[in-house]
Amino acid sequence: MSTQFDQIAEHAAADGKVTPEEVLQLRRECWPDGIITRAEADAIFALNDKLTERGPEWTEFFVEALSVFTVMQLEPKGYVSQENADWLVARIDHNGEFGSMAECELVVKIFERAKNVPQSLKDWVVERMEDAVLNGTGPTHRGGQMEKGNVTAAEAQILRRAIFAPSSARPGGVGRSEADLLFRIKDATLHADNDPEWKRLFVQGIASYLQGFHLPNAQISRERAAELDIFMADTSRSVGRFVGRMAKASPNVFGQVFGKRGTDASMEDRIVEAEKVTTTEQAWLDGKIHADGEVDEYEQALLDFLAEG
């Protein structure tokens, strides 16, 4: 980082905040090319740790700069490496919780921006999001408040962004670990003054897990993406060999793009089939609902929604 950054960091350590003017200086002088090095990323995190006040200008800079560093600066772009995932967790995990809402916003942004992240990061985020929603306090980046012991509209919004993000357990939908998370939060805040948006998210999230359609190959690993990038860059391969490799590597995608007529009907059948609750899913749902021997208002709303479908 530049001398200018050092001066701003020194000033922030003294009064606990970075002014909008200082954030603009950071953008102009410390990040003019859109490239962030590991040393610069560490310096940004260190400065964030010193702040007692984090205005929207700082949070936006913090989230933008570090999400670009984590997701977009290593090939193949759009995938978080295991090294970067481990670094991110080490920088953020303050005694098992987010140190600031800026860090919570950063993690959600990474999941929205990335095509995929390591499983270890997915598991860690589920744990941290639960703690943030149940125990977090203070203003969020996009307005609203986080309150301990209940679910506010702002908390429901940030939770929705996290579990439906492209890099979540099920891209654009809800996976088993996230459905378990929704039930745990529901049980912990059952009689609290929750915002109506929370009940809506609970019902939609669990229904997505039970009835949502997703392609098994919707996500590929960073390693597989790198292999495909190398293959695509190899101009010595023939078109025939390319089509053959594509058909083997990504049969779902290949069928949709190159398939014969009638594949749309097949896809419709698969969507209809996904809407049916399987025996395994029903057993999971029954176990959740009957765990305490009664059906609460959230569970009833879910059952009513499923019955309407």
Short mmCIF file of N, CA and C in Angstrom, two decimals, residues 159-292:
data_model
loop_
_atom_site.label_atom_id
_atom_site.label_comp_id
_atom_site.label_asym_id
_atom_site.label_seq_id
_atom_site.Cartn_x
_atom_site.Cartn_y
_atom_site.Cartn_z
N LEU A 159 -29.77 -13.03 4.91
CA LEU A 159 -29.82 -14.49 4.92
C LEU A 159 -30.33 -15.03 3.59
N ARG A 160 -31.34 -14.38 3.02
CA ARG A 160 -31.85 -14.78 1.71
C ARG A 160 -30.76 -14.70 0.65
N ARG A 161 -30.01 -13.61 0.65
CA ARG A 161 -28.92 -13.44 -0.32
C ARG A 161 -27.90 -14.57 -0.19
N ALA A 162 -27.60 -14.95 1.04
CA ALA A 162 -26.56 -15.96 1.27
C ALA A 162 -27.00 -17.34 0.80
N ILE A 163 -28.23 -17.75 1.15
CA ILE A 163 -28.61 -19.14 0.86
C ILE A 163 -29.06 -19.35 -0.58
N PHE A 164 -29.43 -18.28 -1.29
CA PHE A 164 -29.83 -18.42 -2.69
C PHE A 164 -28.72 -17.99 -3.66
N ALA A 165 -27.54 -17.68 -3.15
CA ALA A 165 -26.43 -17.21 -4.00
C ALA A 165 -25.92 -18.33 -4.91
N PRO A 166 -25.29 -17.97 -6.04
CA PRO A 166 -24.77 -18.98 -6.97
C PRO A 166 -23.78 -19.96 -6.34
N SER A 167 -23.05 -19.53 -5.31
CA SER A 167 -22.05 -20.40 -4.69
C SER A 167 -22.56 -21.11 -3.44
N SER A 168 -23.86 -21.02 -3.17
CA SER A 168 -24.41 -21.69 -2.01
C SER A 168 -24.45 -23.20 -2.25
N ALA A 169 -24.99 -23.94 -1.29
CA ALA A 169 -25.01 -25.41 -1.40
C ALA A 169 -25.75 -25.87 -2.64
N ARG A 170 -26.80 -25.16 -3.03
CA ARG A 170 -27.55 -25.47 -4.24
C ARG A 170 -27.78 -24.17 -4.99
N PRO A 171 -27.09 -23.93 -6.10
CA PRO A 171 -27.17 -22.64 -6.80
C PRO A 171 -28.60 -22.20 -7.10
N GLY A 172 -28.95 -21.00 -6.63
CA GLY A 172 -30.28 -20.49 -6.88
C GLY A 172 -31.37 -21.18 -6.08
N GLY A 173 -30.99 -22.09 -5.20
CA GLY A 173 -31.95 -22.82 -4.38
C GLY A 173 -31.37 -23.07 -3.01
N VAL A 174 -32.01 -23.94 -2.26
CA VAL A 174 -31.60 -24.20 -0.88
C VAL A 174 -31.20 -25.66 -0.72
N GLY A 175 -30.03 -25.89 -0.14
CA GLY A 175 -29.55 -27.23 0.11
C GLY A 175 -29.93 -27.72 1.50
N ARG A 176 -29.57 -28.96 1.81
CA ARG A 176 -29.96 -29.58 3.08
C ARG A 176 -29.38 -28.82 4.28
N SER A 177 -28.11 -28.47 4.23
CA SER A 177 -27.50 -27.76 5.35
C SER A 177 -28.17 -26.42 5.59
N GLU A 178 -28.58 -25.75 4.52
CA GLU A 178 -29.23 -24.45 4.65
C GLU A 178 -30.66 -24.60 5.16
N ALA A 179 -31.35 -25.68 4.75
CA ALA A 179 -32.69 -25.95 5.27
C ALA A 179 -32.63 -26.24 6.77
N ASP A 180 -31.62 -26.99 7.19
CA ASP A 180 -31.42 -27.23 8.62
C ASP A 180 -31.18 -25.91 9.36
N LEU A 181 -30.40 -25.03 8.73
CA LEU A 181 -30.14 -23.71 9.31
C LEU A 181 -31.42 -22.93 9.52
N LEU A 182 -32.30 -22.92 8.53
CA LEU A 182 -33.57 -22.19 8.64
C LEU A 182 -34.41 -22.72 9.79
N PHE A 183 -34.44 -24.03 9.96
CA PHE A 183 -35.21 -24.61 11.07
C PHE A 183 -34.60 -24.23 12.42
N ARG A 184 -33.26 -24.22 12.52
CA ARG A 184 -32.63 -23.87 13.79
C ARG A 184 -32.92 -22.42 14.16
N ILE A 185 -32.85 -21.53 13.18
CA ILE A 185 -33.15 -20.13 13.45
C ILE A 185 -34.61 -19.96 13.83
N LYS A 186 -35.50 -20.69 13.14
CA LYS A 186 -36.93 -20.63 13.47
C LYS A 186 -37.19 -21.05 14.90
N ASP A 187 -36.57 -22.15 15.31
CA ASP A 187 -36.77 -22.65 16.67
C ASP A 187 -36.22 -21.66 17.71
N ALA A 188 -35.08 -21.04 17.40
CA ALA A 188 -34.44 -20.13 18.35
C ALA A 188 -35.19 -18.82 18.51
N THR A 189 -35.98 -18.43 17.50
CA THR A 189 -36.66 -17.13 17.54
C THR A 189 -38.18 -17.29 17.46
N LEU A 190 -38.69 -18.46 17.80
CA LEU A 190 -40.09 -18.79 17.56
C LEU A 190 -41.06 -17.78 18.16
N HIS A 191 -40.82 -17.34 19.38
CA HIS A 191 -41.74 -16.44 20.06
C HIS A 191 -41.22 -15.01 20.11
N ALA A 192 -40.25 -14.69 19.29
CA ALA A 192 -39.68 -13.34 19.27
C ALA A 192 -40.48 -12.43 18.33
N ASP A 193 -40.16 -11.15 18.37
CA ASP A 193 -40.82 -10.16 17.52
C ASP A 193 -40.13 -10.14 16.16
N ASN A 194 -40.43 -11.14 15.33
CA ASN A 194 -39.79 -11.27 14.03
C ASN A 194 -40.53 -10.49 12.96
N ASP A 195 -39.77 -10.02 11.97
CA ASP A 195 -40.38 -9.34 10.83
C ASP A 195 -41.12 -10.36 9.96
N PRO A 196 -42.26 -9.98 9.35
CA PRO A 196 -42.99 -10.90 8.47
C PRO A 196 -42.14 -11.49 7.35
N GLU A 197 -41.11 -10.77 6.93
CA GLU A 197 -40.24 -11.26 5.87
C GLU A 197 -39.54 -12.55 6.28
N TRP A 198 -39.32 -12.73 7.57
CA TRP A 198 -38.66 -13.96 8.03
C TRP A 198 -39.54 -15.18 7.78
N LYS A 199 -40.84 -15.09 8.10
CA LYS A 199 -41.72 -16.22 7.85
C LYS A 199 -41.78 -16.54 6.36
N ARG A 200 -41.80 -15.50 5.53
CA ARG A 200 -41.83 -15.71 4.09
C ARG A 200 -40.57 -16.43 3.63
N LEU A 201 -39.42 -16.02 4.14
CA LEU A 201 -38.17 -16.67 3.77
C LEU A 201 -38.13 -18.11 4.26
N PHE A 202 -38.58 -18.36 5.47
CA PHE A 202 -38.58 -19.71 6.00
C PHE A 202 -39.40 -20.64 5.11
N VAL A 203 -40.61 -20.22 4.77
CA VAL A 203 -41.49 -21.05 3.95
C VAL A 203 -40.89 -21.26 2.56
N GLN A 204 -40.43 -20.19 1.92
CA GLN A 204 -39.88 -20.30 0.58
C GLN A 204 -38.59 -21.12 0.57
N GLY A 205 -37.77 -20.93 1.60
CA GLY A 205 -36.50 -21.65 1.65
C GLY A 205 -36.69 -23.14 1.81
N ILE A 206 -37.55 -23.56 2.75
CA ILE A 206 -37.77 -24.99 2.95
C ILE A 206 -38.47 -25.60 1.74
N ALA A 207 -39.42 -24.87 1.16
CA ALA A 207 -40.11 -25.37 -0.04
C ALA A 207 -39.11 -25.53 -1.19
N SER A 208 -38.16 -24.63 -1.29
CA SER A 208 -37.14 -24.74 -2.34
C SER A 208 -36.31 -26.00 -2.15
N TYR A 209 -35.97 -26.31 -0.91
CA TYR A 209 -35.20 -27.54 -0.65
C TYR A 209 -36.01 -28.78 -1.02
N LEU A 210 -37.29 -28.78 -0.67
CA LEU A 210 -38.13 -29.95 -0.88
C LEU A 210 -38.60 -30.11 -2.32
N GLN A 211 -38.86 -29.00 -3.00
CA GLN A 211 -39.51 -29.07 -4.31
C GLN A 211 -38.73 -28.40 -5.44
N GLY A 212 -37.62 -27.78 -5.12
CA GLY A 212 -36.89 -27.04 -6.15
C GLY A 212 -36.14 -27.95 -7.10
N PHE A 213 -36.06 -27.55 -8.36
CA PHE A 213 -35.32 -28.30 -9.38
C PHE A 213 -33.92 -27.70 -9.52
N HIS A 214 -32.92 -28.56 -9.63
CA HIS A 214 -31.58 -28.07 -9.88
C HIS A 214 -30.83 -29.10 -10.73
N LEU A 215 -29.92 -28.60 -11.53
CA LEU A 215 -29.09 -29.48 -12.35
C LEU A 215 -27.93 -30.01 -11.53
N PRO A 216 -27.68 -31.31 -11.55
CA PRO A 216 -26.57 -31.88 -10.78
C PRO A 216 -25.22 -31.26 -11.15
N ASN A 217 -25.08 -30.84 -12.41
CA ASN A 217 -23.81 -30.27 -12.87
C ASN A 217 -23.84 -28.74 -12.90
N ALA A 218 -24.74 -28.14 -12.11
CA ALA A 218 -24.85 -26.67 -12.12
C ALA A 218 -23.56 -26.02 -11.63
N GLN A 219 -22.86 -26.69 -10.72
CA GLN A 219 -21.57 -26.19 -10.24
C GLN A 219 -20.48 -27.18 -10.60
N ILE A 220 -19.33 -26.67 -10.99
CA ILE A 220 -18.15 -27.51 -11.16
C ILE A 220 -17.06 -26.96 -10.26
N SER A 221 -16.09 -27.76 -9.95
CA SER A 221 -15.01 -27.34 -9.06
C SER A 221 -14.08 -26.37 -9.78
N ARG A 222 -13.30 -25.65 -9.00
CA ARG A 222 -12.31 -24.74 -9.58
C ARG A 222 -11.30 -25.51 -10.42
N GLU A 223 -10.93 -26.70 -9.96
CA GLU A 223 -9.96 -27.52 -10.69
C GLU A 223 -10.52 -27.94 -12.05
N ARG A 224 -11.81 -28.34 -12.07
CA ARG A 224 -12.43 -28.74 -13.33
C ARG A 224 -12.56 -27.55 -14.26
N ALA A 225 -12.88 -26.39 -13.72
CA ALA A 225 -12.99 -25.18 -14.54
C ALA A 225 -11.64 -24.85 -15.18
N ALA A 226 -10.56 -25.04 -14.44
CA ALA A 226 -9.22 -24.78 -14.99
C ALA A 226 -8.91 -25.75 -16.12
N GLU A 227 -9.30 -27.00 -15.96
CA GLU A 227 -9.08 -27.99 -17.02
C GLU A 227 -9.84 -27.61 -18.28
N LEU A 228 -11.08 -27.17 -18.12
CA LEU A 228 -11.89 -26.79 -19.28
C LEU A 228 -11.33 -25.55 -19.96
N ASP A 229 -10.80 -24.61 -19.18
CA ASP A 229 -10.19 -23.41 -19.76
C ASP A 229 -8.99 -23.79 -20.63
N ILE A 230 -8.16 -24.71 -20.14
CA ILE A 230 -7.00 -25.16 -20.90
C ILE A 230 -7.45 -25.85 -22.18
N PHE A 231 -8.46 -26.69 -22.07
CA PHE A 231 -8.97 -27.41 -23.23
C PHE A 231 -9.51 -26.44 -24.28
N MET A 232 -10.28 -25.43 -23.83
CA MET A 232 -10.86 -24.46 -24.76
C MET A 232 -9.79 -23.62 -25.45
N ALA A 233 -8.67 -23.41 -24.78
CA ALA A 233 -7.60 -22.59 -25.35
C ALA A 233 -6.72 -23.38 -26.32
N ASP A 234 -6.88 -24.69 -26.36
CA ASP A 234 -6.06 -25.53 -27.23
C ASP A 234 -6.67 -25.56 -28.63
N THR A 235 -6.12 -24.78 -29.54
CA THR A 235 -6.66 -24.67 -30.91
C THR A 235 -6.29 -25.85 -31.79
N SER A 236 -5.48 -26.77 -31.28
CA SER A 236 -5.07 -27.92 -32.10
C SER A 236 -6.15 -29.01 -32.14
N ARG A 237 -7.16 -28.94 -31.28
CA ARG A 237 -8.17 -29.98 -31.22
C ARG A 237 -9.24 -29.73 -32.29
N SER A 238 -9.76 -30.80 -32.83
CA SER A 238 -10.78 -30.69 -33.87
C SER A 238 -12.15 -30.43 -33.26
N VAL A 239 -13.07 -29.95 -34.10
CA VAL A 239 -14.43 -29.70 -33.64
C VAL A 239 -15.08 -31.01 -33.17
N GLY A 240 -14.86 -32.09 -33.90
CA GLY A 240 -15.45 -33.37 -33.54
C GLY A 240 -15.00 -33.85 -32.17
N ARG A 241 -13.70 -33.71 -31.90
CA ARG A 241 -13.19 -34.13 -30.60
C ARG A 241 -13.74 -33.22 -29.51
N PHE A 242 -13.89 -31.93 -29.83
CA PHE A 242 -14.44 -30.98 -28.86
C PHE A 242 -15.86 -31.38 -28.48
N VAL A 243 -16.72 -31.66 -29.47
CA VAL A 243 -18.10 -32.03 -29.20
C VAL A 243 -18.16 -33.33 -28.39
N GLY A 244 -17.30 -34.28 -28.74
CA GLY A 244 -17.28 -35.54 -27.99
C GLY A 244 -16.90 -35.34 -26.54
N ARG A 245 -15.87 -34.52 -26.29
CA ARG A 245 -15.44 -34.26 -24.93
C ARG A 245 -16.52 -33.52 -24.15
N MET A 246 -17.19 -32.56 -24.80
CA MET A 246 -18.25 -31.80 -24.14
C MET A 246 -19.39 -32.72 -23.73
N ALA A 247 -19.74 -33.65 -24.60
CA ALA A 247 -20.85 -34.56 -24.31
C ALA A 247 -20.54 -35.42 -23.08
N LYS A 248 -19.27 -35.81 -22.92
CA LYS A 248 -18.89 -36.63 -21.78
C LYS A 248 -18.72 -35.79 -20.51
N ALA A 249 -18.17 -34.59 -20.65
CA ALA A 249 -17.86 -33.77 -19.48
C ALA A 249 -19.08 -33.12 -18.88
N SER A 250 -20.00 -32.64 -19.72
CA SER A 250 -21.18 -31.92 -19.23
C SER A 250 -22.42 -32.38 -19.98
N PRO A 251 -22.90 -33.58 -19.71
CA PRO A 251 -24.03 -34.11 -20.47
C PRO A 251 -25.29 -33.28 -20.35
N ASN A 252 -25.55 -32.69 -19.19
CA ASN A 252 -26.76 -31.88 -19.03
C ASN A 252 -26.72 -30.64 -19.91
N VAL A 253 -25.57 -29.94 -19.86
CA VAL A 253 -25.41 -28.74 -20.68
C VAL A 253 -25.42 -29.11 -22.15
N PHE A 254 -24.68 -30.17 -22.51
CA PHE A 254 -24.61 -30.59 -23.91
C PHE A 254 -26.00 -30.92 -24.45
N GLY A 255 -26.81 -31.62 -23.65
CA GLY A 255 -28.14 -31.99 -24.10
C GLY A 255 -29.02 -30.79 -24.33
N GLN A 256 -28.89 -29.76 -23.49
CA GLN A 256 -29.72 -28.57 -23.64
C GLN A 256 -29.33 -27.76 -24.87
N VAL A 257 -28.03 -27.70 -25.14
CA VAL A 257 -27.55 -26.87 -26.25
C VAL A 257 -27.63 -27.58 -27.59
N PHE A 258 -27.21 -28.87 -27.61
CA PHE A 258 -27.11 -29.58 -28.88
C PHE A 258 -28.15 -30.68 -29.05
N GLY A 259 -29.03 -30.84 -28.05
CA GLY A 259 -29.97 -31.96 -28.08
C GLY A 259 -31.00 -31.86 -29.19
N LYS A 260 -31.66 -32.98 -29.45
CA LYS A 260 -32.69 -33.02 -30.48
C LYS A 260 -33.99 -32.43 -29.93
N ARG A 261 -34.94 -32.25 -30.81
CA ARG A 261 -36.24 -31.78 -30.38
C ARG A 261 -36.84 -32.77 -29.38
N GLY A 262 -37.56 -32.21 -28.43
CA GLY A 262 -38.15 -33.05 -27.41
C GLY A 262 -37.43 -32.95 -26.09
N THR A 263 -36.22 -32.35 -26.07
CA THR A 263 -35.50 -32.22 -24.82
C THR A 263 -36.19 -31.24 -23.89
N ASP A 264 -36.92 -30.25 -24.44
CA ASP A 264 -37.66 -29.31 -23.59
C ASP A 264 -38.72 -30.05 -22.79
N ALA A 265 -39.42 -30.98 -23.45
CA ALA A 265 -40.44 -31.76 -22.75
C ALA A 265 -39.79 -32.60 -21.66
N SER A 266 -38.62 -33.16 -21.94
CA SER A 266 -37.90 -33.95 -20.96
C SER A 266 -37.53 -33.09 -19.76
N MET A 267 -37.10 -31.87 -20.03
CA MET A 267 -36.75 -30.95 -18.94
C MET A 267 -37.99 -30.62 -18.12
N GLU A 268 -39.12 -30.42 -18.78
CA GLU A 268 -40.36 -30.14 -18.05
C GLU A 268 -40.71 -31.31 -17.14
N ASP A 269 -40.53 -32.53 -17.64
CA ASP A 269 -40.80 -33.71 -16.83
C ASP A 269 -39.91 -33.75 -15.59
N ARG A 270 -38.66 -33.37 -15.77
CA ARG A 270 -37.72 -33.39 -14.65
C ARG A 270 -38.10 -32.34 -13.61
N ILE A 271 -38.58 -31.19 -14.08
CA ILE A 271 -39.01 -30.15 -13.16
C ILE A 271 -40.22 -30.60 -12.36
N VAL A 272 -41.18 -31.22 -13.07
CA VAL A 272 -42.37 -31.73 -12.39
C VAL A 272 -41.98 -32.80 -11.37
N GLU A 273 -41.06 -33.67 -11.74
CA GLU A 273 -40.62 -34.73 -10.84
C GLU A 273 -39.94 -34.15 -9.60
N ALA A 274 -39.16 -33.08 -9.79
CA ALA A 274 -38.46 -32.46 -8.66
C ALA A 274 -39.42 -31.86 -7.65
N GLU A 275 -40.61 -31.47 -8.12
CA GLU A 275 -41.60 -30.85 -7.23
C GLU A 275 -42.22 -31.86 -6.28
N LYS A 276 -42.07 -33.13 -6.56
CA LYS A 276 -42.61 -34.17 -5.68
C LYS A 276 -41.68 -34.35 -4.49
N VAL A 277 -42.24 -34.38 -3.30
CA VAL A 277 -41.45 -34.60 -2.09
C VAL A 277 -41.15 -36.08 -1.96
N THR A 278 -39.88 -36.44 -1.94
CA THR A 278 -39.47 -37.85 -1.86
C THR A 278 -39.70 -38.40 -0.46
N THR A 279 -39.58 -39.71 -0.35
CA THR A 279 -39.73 -40.36 0.95
C THR A 279 -38.68 -39.86 1.93
N THR A 280 -37.46 -39.71 1.46
CA THR A 280 -36.38 -39.21 2.32
C THR A 280 -36.66 -37.79 2.77
N GLU A 281 -37.09 -36.95 1.84
CA GLU A 281 -37.39 -35.56 2.19
C GLU A 281 -38.57 -35.47 3.16
N GLN A 282 -39.59 -36.31 2.95
CA GLN A 282 -40.75 -36.31 3.85
C GLN A 282 -40.35 -36.75 5.26
N ALA A 283 -39.46 -37.75 5.34
CA ALA A 283 -38.99 -38.20 6.65
C ALA A 283 -38.23 -37.10 7.37
N TRP A 284 -37.41 -36.36 6.61
CA TRP A 284 -36.67 -35.23 7.18
C TRP A 284 -37.64 -34.17 7.69
N LEU A 285 -38.65 -33.83 6.88
CA LEU A 285 -39.63 -32.81 7.26
C LEU A 285 -40.43 -33.24 8.48
N ASP A 286 -40.87 -34.48 8.49
CA ASP A 286 -41.64 -34.99 9.64
C ASP A 286 -40.81 -34.92 10.92
N GLY A 287 -39.54 -35.27 10.80
CA GLY A 287 -38.67 -35.22 11.98
C GLY A 287 -38.52 -33.81 12.52
N LYS A 288 -38.43 -32.83 11.61
CA LYS A 288 -38.30 -31.43 12.02
C LYS A 288 -39.58 -30.93 12.67
N ILE A 289 -40.71 -31.22 12.05
CA ILE A 289 -41.98 -30.66 12.52
C ILE A 289 -42.43 -31.30 13.83
N HIS A 290 -42.19 -32.60 13.99
CA HIS A 290 -42.68 -33.30 15.18
C HIS A 290 -41.63 -33.41 16.28
N ALA A 291 -40.52 -32.69 16.13
CA ALA A 291 -39.44 -32.77 17.12
C ALA A 291 -39.90 -32.32 18.50
N ASP A 292 -40.78 -31.31 18.57
CA ASP A 292 -41.25 -30.81 19.87
C ASP A 292 -42.70 -31.20 20.17
#
